[in-house]
């Protein structure tokens, strides 16, 4: 046990913001305080490390912010940190502030940054997966995914009111970059007639068969993931090829999926991973991502964390049954 | 008093659906039942009149649906009703079913249809203004407007989480066709930095001045109405002209603004206007729109109902103060 | 015109908190800044006046808080201000800080306090009606009422899911002190089978008739206002007298009705009244309450502001039709 | 493989209703249809089995109801099924309708009923855990728990607005019968100052220590589970003993926690378990509960399903850190 070694933890959020980040910050501060560790937050991700832009954390203040979306530390993508020069400055900041451990909340790009940083900086790093896309291995859910899906389905439910009032075809495009998790979850749970995800590729056969037989005496809901290969526009043009007279509308949910008060699950996940990351540091762990895998706390070495490109078998079977 | 004359009211919803329509249907059925009047609902607007597609209403069943968005009668735009042939068929339907009064929930196009119909049909017509755009004279609010604004601001609040986390410029496009009511209400109530409405035309000077001085140390929120003259894309290109490096995102809220459970105000408005329209018929009124003007029930002859193209002075002053 | 005379406005919130207060504070700061007036906020209502507990306002900071429920100035009831001693200290605070006008957001008790204060203090006072109870004359709506009703109906909608799943009688008690506005609005808009308000007194005849005939093949929803004369417990015991075996549940919505993000209407009302109160001061007005009466801005002298004990005729007719 | 044997599945919901039940019904119908199995739903739990009150299911109609709380099949507790006479009638119903498999959605009482029923009826039974209390072994979450927690935290967030505006002590009582899961999840995720659950017993020492030092310059939030041993009233009286002048309010969230549109997680859980239960029948399984254990589908024999009386170690550690 080397619990006593950590005196001052630095923490930052990086990449896209996601709901639940503030819960994680609260839990980090609370856990650290309970064991006499000081916590400082760097603003704007790696930019704050480079510029020495840091604030002190008290859990009492963070306690009131568990319901707030986004990240109070702000976030950014940093070009400077990609250069050795930038990383050297970040190291100077850590040394100048006697920070002896670092917790980063972000996506796989954030963890890659830490790995590179570890070449010149030997203090322990812990990562927490924060992205609405749920595309990171080593955890059942990433921070923000459940909130994003809940926002998506609340709004798709609204769209269904209009779709059913007009007997329209509606194409709803959801986020997820090259991952179909948001589309498959939100499509299944809103009773979509068709669900299209990047992992399935341009497989429009079933959709077009269904739409051809669509009798316009009901609504028809397509949930599609954003992406170069698919996306709402492409689906729309394919449908119009087989059924030119269809009454069709497109809605892209867009950035509303990133914000908003975090769901219960994301707040709990933030708390669990926040506590786990400080505990991991206290136990001498380093360069690992704290996740919840098969509903249990789990640490995965950064080197093994990969971007997921496939949804699991059970989901694919559900997609086959409900989304085609 | 010719209360006893009305025995059977027909009702339909027409044009775009809007939250609160089902409350109005409930109130019409309940009020009619209390005075022994039968109520039938035509499905899909004027199409149902032409095709004789009608269902009987019991208030007891509608009572459970006050919270449901859209319209259970479905709605549609009817090309056939624009032709005399179609209107003659609609008249046959009314006669065949011994319907001696008609209540229509819809926009100004719906009321124009009734006026034309009155040339060949002399039963009394009452209109209820139902559209999220709030662009009809003779009423403070149209049915659905308050729900649409509430949906808009709940989602703009979410977007603000991300905008503030990234210090981004966000352009949010809201609905309203050529009316700026949704934009001005949702912009004012979310603390937008700039609000652009069709009624103000292409007046970008103030916005561009503000954005030029924008220091990227905070979020910057623009709420803009859809429309040929303005719209998110145009605003975006104007901003990029004066500040090419700005971190800018666009979100169009789209059709989520039309659906969802109606707000308290829209449900009350539906109930008030539903009751008022049956009472108006019982009092021998015809060819009038029931509205709530200056918070009082008010009947406006169809001929005087116009599409509003201007927001009132108080709102324009608020726009001047907050939105520029 | 004596526009130039006002240099420094003090503002505070008093009595129970209500959603929309922060929007009003934002609008006051923004309007004052536009005309070069300084604004200070007193914390905790009259207590802050007595103790000199004040903070400076910048509209830029308040702009981000329009969606926040409660009041960032905090609020309290002050026993000390009821004593002359307390009011003298409050006067000293105003003089010491060169405050030459005062805007108070609160209920009728708050305005009575200002009237008494005006006996020893001759700077102009403006009131803004802030209470969820909607029981103040001179305005269509008080700040917070629309949010409270929306919170009530969203939760009654949830209760209906369970009531209908179990075919139960549900009694839901809502707030309003001795005013039935929340009960009547939330009861009408959720399709309640019976609505009981203080203004109607202990009139249980209709309710009991309905419940006697209740066949337990459906849900039965009673919305009742809190209050000594009525309240959920009394209604429950009355129902059990006529139908002892009924499957009945009580839920009191309680304080959830006071908080939460303000509705669109309450945010707009806060903005309209905030601007109007500063404008009233600039125009030399004093000792008036700014309200929106018949949907128009309206100033009512404090002496004429009374607690409303009656709902208007149209509402009573709706209650008669739907709630009995 | 005896896939071909099942021709007609009966399904019912029993015990308290919970959000997500309709998603499970949809998934059962969809999965059965895909393999040519007929599905009938019994209304009002075991009562419908006894009375032969059944309806045929088409997945197309259920597809539109995934977002609806409660259960469209209605639910009830049945005294008659506790008697052999009642169970014999239920058996007659099954035989008369040639039902050769049964899926029941409910709590541990429901599964006990099935076990007893299996003494006289040898068709295969599958259970799906549906209760907001999350107190059933063999699954990470029960259907409805996540929705209940989300409803709880949305409303506790509202209460915090008022608590912070008044610097009050607020005691919020949540549901859970003798299980503390809702209390611990909703307390942790709303930043409660103290959390009291049945599993911890009457351990008020930490709470009272905190409240004694409470300086009334902030809010103080207690989340407590309902229950004989604890509950809001007891906590309130304990607090008043050590601090008689504290400004304290109680709110019991009550039945709002049972209803409302199901969360994304509950809809997915309903879909996963609905599909799994039909698949289990097709694979010849019987007398097992379908659950998601450690995030994987898992079947537990009814005999091993127990009511959980302990929260897991990780949660107890979080409670120790945050809730005391």
Tab-separated table of C-alpha atoms in Angstrom, chain A residues 88-285:
chain	number	residue	atom	x	y	z
A	88	UNK	CA	6.576	19.792	-21.827
A	89	UNK	CA	4.673	22.860	-20.717
A	90	UNK	CA	1.979	20.649	-19.239
A	91	UNK	CA	4.659	18.807	-17.285
A	92	UNK	CA	5.986	22.110	-15.971
A	93	UNK	CA	2.480	22.997	-14.764
A	94	UNK	CA	2.191	19.691	-12.910
A	95	UNK	CA	5.582	20.109	-11.304
A	96	UNK	CA	5.018	23.742	-10.388
A	97	UNK	CA	1.789	22.810	-8.620
A	98	UNK	CA	3.215	19.634	-7.067
A	99	UNK	CA	0.522	17.534	-8.643
A	100	UNK	CA	1.388	13.869	-8.206
A	101	UNK	CA	-1.537	12.168	-9.969
A	102	UNK	CA	-3.877	12.977	-12.836
A	103	UNK	CA	-7.453	11.927	-13.598
A	104	UNK	CA	-8.811	12.635	-17.086
A	105	UNK	CA	-12.437	12.310	-18.163
A	106	UNK	CA	-12.831	11.949	-21.899
A	107	UNK	CA	-12.852	9.628	-24.897
A	108	UNK	CA	-10.257	7.368	-26.473
A	109	UNK	CA	-8.394	10.385	-27.887
A	110	UNK	CA	-7.967	11.673	-24.360
A	111	UNK	CA	-6.463	8.383	-23.202
A	112	UNK	CA	-4.111	8.244	-26.206
A	113	UNK	CA	-2.930	11.694	-25.162
A	114	UNK	CA	-2.175	10.398	-21.676
A	115	UNK	CA	-0.221	7.464	-23.052
A	116	UNK	CA	1.960	9.794	-25.083
A	117	UNK	CA	2.306	12.089	-22.103
A	118	UNK	CA	3.487	9.153	-19.978
A	119	UNK	CA	6.666	9.065	-22.061
A	120	UNK	CA	7.879	12.235	-20.367
A	121	UNK	CA	5.802	12.241	-17.174
A	122	UNK	CA	5.822	9.368	-14.708
A	123	UNK	CA	3.066	10.380	-12.308
A	124	UNK	CA	0.097	7.967	-12.362
A	125	UNK	CA	-2.779	8.674	-14.762
A	126	UNK	CA	-6.330	7.345	-14.475
A	127	UNK	CA	-8.967	7.734	-17.185
A	128	UNK	CA	-12.758	7.878	-16.951
A	129	UNK	CA	-14.689	7.175	-20.186
A	130	UNK	CA	-16.847	10.215	-20.949
A	131	UNK	CA	-18.624	10.357	-24.294
A	132	UNK	CA	-22.218	10.006	-25.384
A	133	UNK	CA	-21.190	7.620	-28.174
A	134	UNK	CA	-20.594	4.532	-25.958
A	135	UNK	CA	-17.828	3.480	-28.306
A	136	UNK	CA	-15.089	2.617	-25.801
A	137	UNK	CA	-14.152	-0.911	-24.766
A	138	UNK	CA	-13.743	-1.871	-21.107
A	139	UNK	CA	-17.042	-0.480	-19.859
A	140	UNK	CA	-20.721	-1.340	-20.330
A	141	UNK	CA	-21.608	2.328	-20.647
A	142	UNK	CA	-19.652	5.497	-21.143
A	143	UNK	CA	-20.554	8.594	-19.157
A	144	UNK	CA	-23.309	10.468	-20.978
A	145	UNK	CA	-24.621	7.666	-23.170
A	146	UNK	CA	-27.716	6.939	-21.088
A	147	UNK	CA	-28.603	10.646	-20.919
A	148	UNK	CA	-28.177	11.017	-24.666
A	149	UNK	CA	-30.453	8.056	-25.339
A	150	UNK	CA	-33.057	9.381	-22.913
A	151	UNK	CA	-32.994	12.780	-24.616
A	152	UNK	CA	-33.282	11.082	-27.990
A	153	UNK	CA	-36.282	8.946	-27.040
A	154	UNK	CA	-38.155	11.769	-25.315
A	155	UNK	CA	-37.892	13.742	-28.513
A	156	UNK	CA	-38.644	10.845	-30.841
A	157	UNK	CA	-41.775	10.251	-28.736
A	158	UNK	CA	-42.781	13.847	-29.563
A	159	UNK	CA	-42.129	13.311	-33.245
A	160	UNK	CA	-44.310	10.196	-33.175
A	161	UNK	CA	-47.276	12.386	-32.158
A	162	UNK	CA	-46.929	14.318	-35.381
A	163	UNK	CA	-46.047	11.299	-37.484
A	164	UNK	CA	-49.182	9.507	-36.325
A	165	UNK	CA	-51.373	12.602	-36.733
A	166	UNK	CA	-50.301	12.918	-40.368
A	167	UNK	CA	-49.566	9.246	-41.233
A	168	UNK	CA	-46.130	10.342	-42.284
A	169	UNK	CA	-42.774	8.716	-42.831
A	170	UNK	CA	-40.307	10.303	-40.414
A	171	UNK	CA	-36.559	9.864	-40.561
A	172	UNK	CA	-34.852	10.806	-37.310
A	173	UNK	CA	-31.093	11.092	-37.362
A	174	UNK	CA	-29.299	10.587	-34.058
A	175	UNK	CA	-25.675	11.049	-33.023
A	176	UNK	CA	-22.998	8.452	-32.436
A	177	UNK	CA	-20.255	9.270	-34.954
A	178	UNK	CA	-19.286	5.873	-36.366
A	179	UNK	CA	-21.040	3.957	-33.599
A	180	UNK	CA	-24.666	2.850	-33.781
A	181	UNK	CA	-25.344	2.508	-30.053
A	182	UNK	CA	-27.524	5.597	-29.734
A	183	UNK	CA	-29.460	4.674	-32.881
A	184	UNK	CA	-30.080	1.085	-31.889
A	185	UNK	CA	-31.089	1.897	-28.312
A	186	UNK	CA	-33.320	4.818	-29.260
A	187	UNK	CA	-34.803	3.000	-32.234
A	188	UNK	CA	-35.679	-0.155	-30.296
A	189	UNK	CA	-37.185	1.765	-27.393
A	190	UNK	CA	-39.395	4.007	-29.492
A	191	UNK	CA	-40.824	1.193	-31.577
A	192	UNK	CA	-39.121	2.329	-34.791
A	193	UNK	CA	-40.094	0.538	-37.999
A	194	UNK	CA	-36.506	0.541	-39.207
A	195	UNK	CA	-33.127	1.209	-37.594
A	196	UNK	CA	-29.969	1.901	-39.570
A	197	UNK	CA	-26.511	1.833	-37.973
A	198	UNK	CA	-23.014	2.246	-39.378
A	199	UNK	CA	-22.021	-1.253	-38.215
A	200	UNK	CA	-24.600	-2.747	-40.599
A	201	UNK	CA	-23.369	-0.745	-43.545
A	202	UNK	CA	-25.580	0.361	-46.404
A	203	UNK	CA	-28.107	-2.406	-46.014
A	204	UNK	CA	-31.308	-0.746	-47.178
A	205	UNK	CA	-33.022	-3.800	-48.625
A	206	UNK	CA	-35.336	-4.515	-45.713
A	207	UNK	CA	-36.211	-0.875	-45.184
A	208	UNK	CA	-37.098	-0.368	-48.827
A	209	UNK	CA	-39.204	-3.514	-48.884
A	210	UNK	CA	-41.163	-2.255	-45.905
A	211	UNK	CA	-41.606	1.236	-47.296
A	212	UNK	CA	-42.773	-0.071	-50.643
A	213	UNK	CA	-45.618	-1.864	-48.930
A	214	UNK	CA	-46.335	1.089	-46.647
A	215	UNK	CA	-50.000	1.931	-47.092
A	216	UNK	CA	-49.921	5.496	-45.751
A	217	UNK	CA	-52.598	4.581	-43.220
A	218	UNK	CA	-50.121	4.873	-40.395
A	219	UNK	CA	-46.861	6.476	-39.375
A	220	UNK	CA	-43.533	4.947	-40.370
A	221	UNK	CA	-40.502	5.755	-38.224
A	222	UNK	CA	-36.894	5.330	-39.299
A	223	UNK	CA	-34.107	5.960	-36.783
A	224	UNK	CA	-30.742	6.348	-38.458
A	225	UNK	CA	-27.289	7.084	-37.141
A	226	UNK	CA	-25.317	10.021	-38.472
A	227	UNK	CA	-22.371	8.969	-40.608
A	228	UNK	CA	-20.854	9.240	-44.047
A	229	UNK	CA	-22.174	5.889	-45.162
A	230	UNK	CA	-25.732	6.339	-44.000
A	231	UNK	CA	-27.385	9.453	-42.520
A	232	UNK	CA	-30.871	10.843	-43.006
A	233	UNK	CA	-30.350	12.368	-46.460
A	234	UNK	CA	-29.197	9.137	-48.048
A	235	UNK	CA	-32.056	7.168	-46.474
A	236	UNK	CA	-34.511	9.791	-47.666
A	237	UNK	CA	-33.306	9.642	-51.256
A	238	UNK	CA	-33.390	5.831	-51.264
A	239	UNK	CA	-36.983	5.856	-50.000
A	240	UNK	CA	-38.066	8.406	-52.581
A	241	UNK	CA	-36.607	6.188	-55.312
A	242	UNK	CA	-38.988	3.368	-54.463
A	243	UNK	CA	-41.937	5.499	-53.376
A	244	UNK	CA	-41.787	9.002	-54.917
A	245	UNK	CA	-45.080	10.235	-53.491
A	246	UNK	CA	-44.436	9.397	-49.853
A	247	UNK	CA	-45.077	12.201	-47.317
A	248	UNK	CA	-41.643	12.245	-45.678
A	249	UNK	CA	-39.919	14.480	-43.126
A	250	UNK	CA	-36.380	14.516	-41.710
A	251	UNK	CA	-35.365	15.646	-38.239
A	252	UNK	CA	-31.785	15.654	-36.995
A	253	UNK	CA	-31.766	15.728	-33.202
A	254	UNK	CA	-28.309	17.265	-33.185
A	255	UNK	CA	-26.615	18.764	-30.166
A	256	UNK	CA	-29.567	18.502	-27.798
A	257	UNK	CA	-28.314	14.918	-27.276
A	258	UNK	CA	-25.093	16.165	-25.661
A	259	UNK	CA	-26.542	18.380	-22.953
A	260	UNK	CA	-29.211	18.418	-20.322
A	261	UNK	CA	-29.399	17.173	-16.762
A	262	UNK	CA	-27.710	13.783	-16.552
A	263	UNK	CA	-29.912	10.722	-16.071
A	264	UNK	CA	-29.846	8.738	-12.839
A	265	UNK	CA	-27.617	6.105	-14.424
A	266	UNK	CA	-25.065	8.655	-15.649
A	267	UNK	CA	-24.925	10.397	-12.284
A	268	UNK	CA	-24.381	7.031	-10.547
A	269	UNK	CA	-21.791	6.046	-13.136
A	270	UNK	CA	-19.988	9.355	-12.579
A	271	UNK	CA	-20.004	8.774	-8.824
A	272	UNK	CA	-18.876	5.155	-9.090
A	273	UNK	CA	-16.048	5.947	-11.502
A	274	UNK	CA	-15.023	9.089	-9.642
A	275	UNK	CA	-14.633	7.135	-6.402
A	276	UNK	CA	-12.987	4.227	-8.200
A	277	UNK	CA	-10.402	6.429	-9.887
A	278	UNK	CA	-9.230	7.987	-6.611
A	279	UNK	CA	-9.205	4.552	-4.972
A	280	UNK	CA	-7.170	3.197	-7.881
A	281	UNK	CA	-4.584	5.919	-7.353
A	282	UNK	CA	-4.486	5.186	-3.630
A	283	UNK	CA	-3.809	1.552	-4.486
A	284	UNK	CA	-0.883	2.454	-6.705
A	285	UNK	CA	-2.607	1.868	-10.026
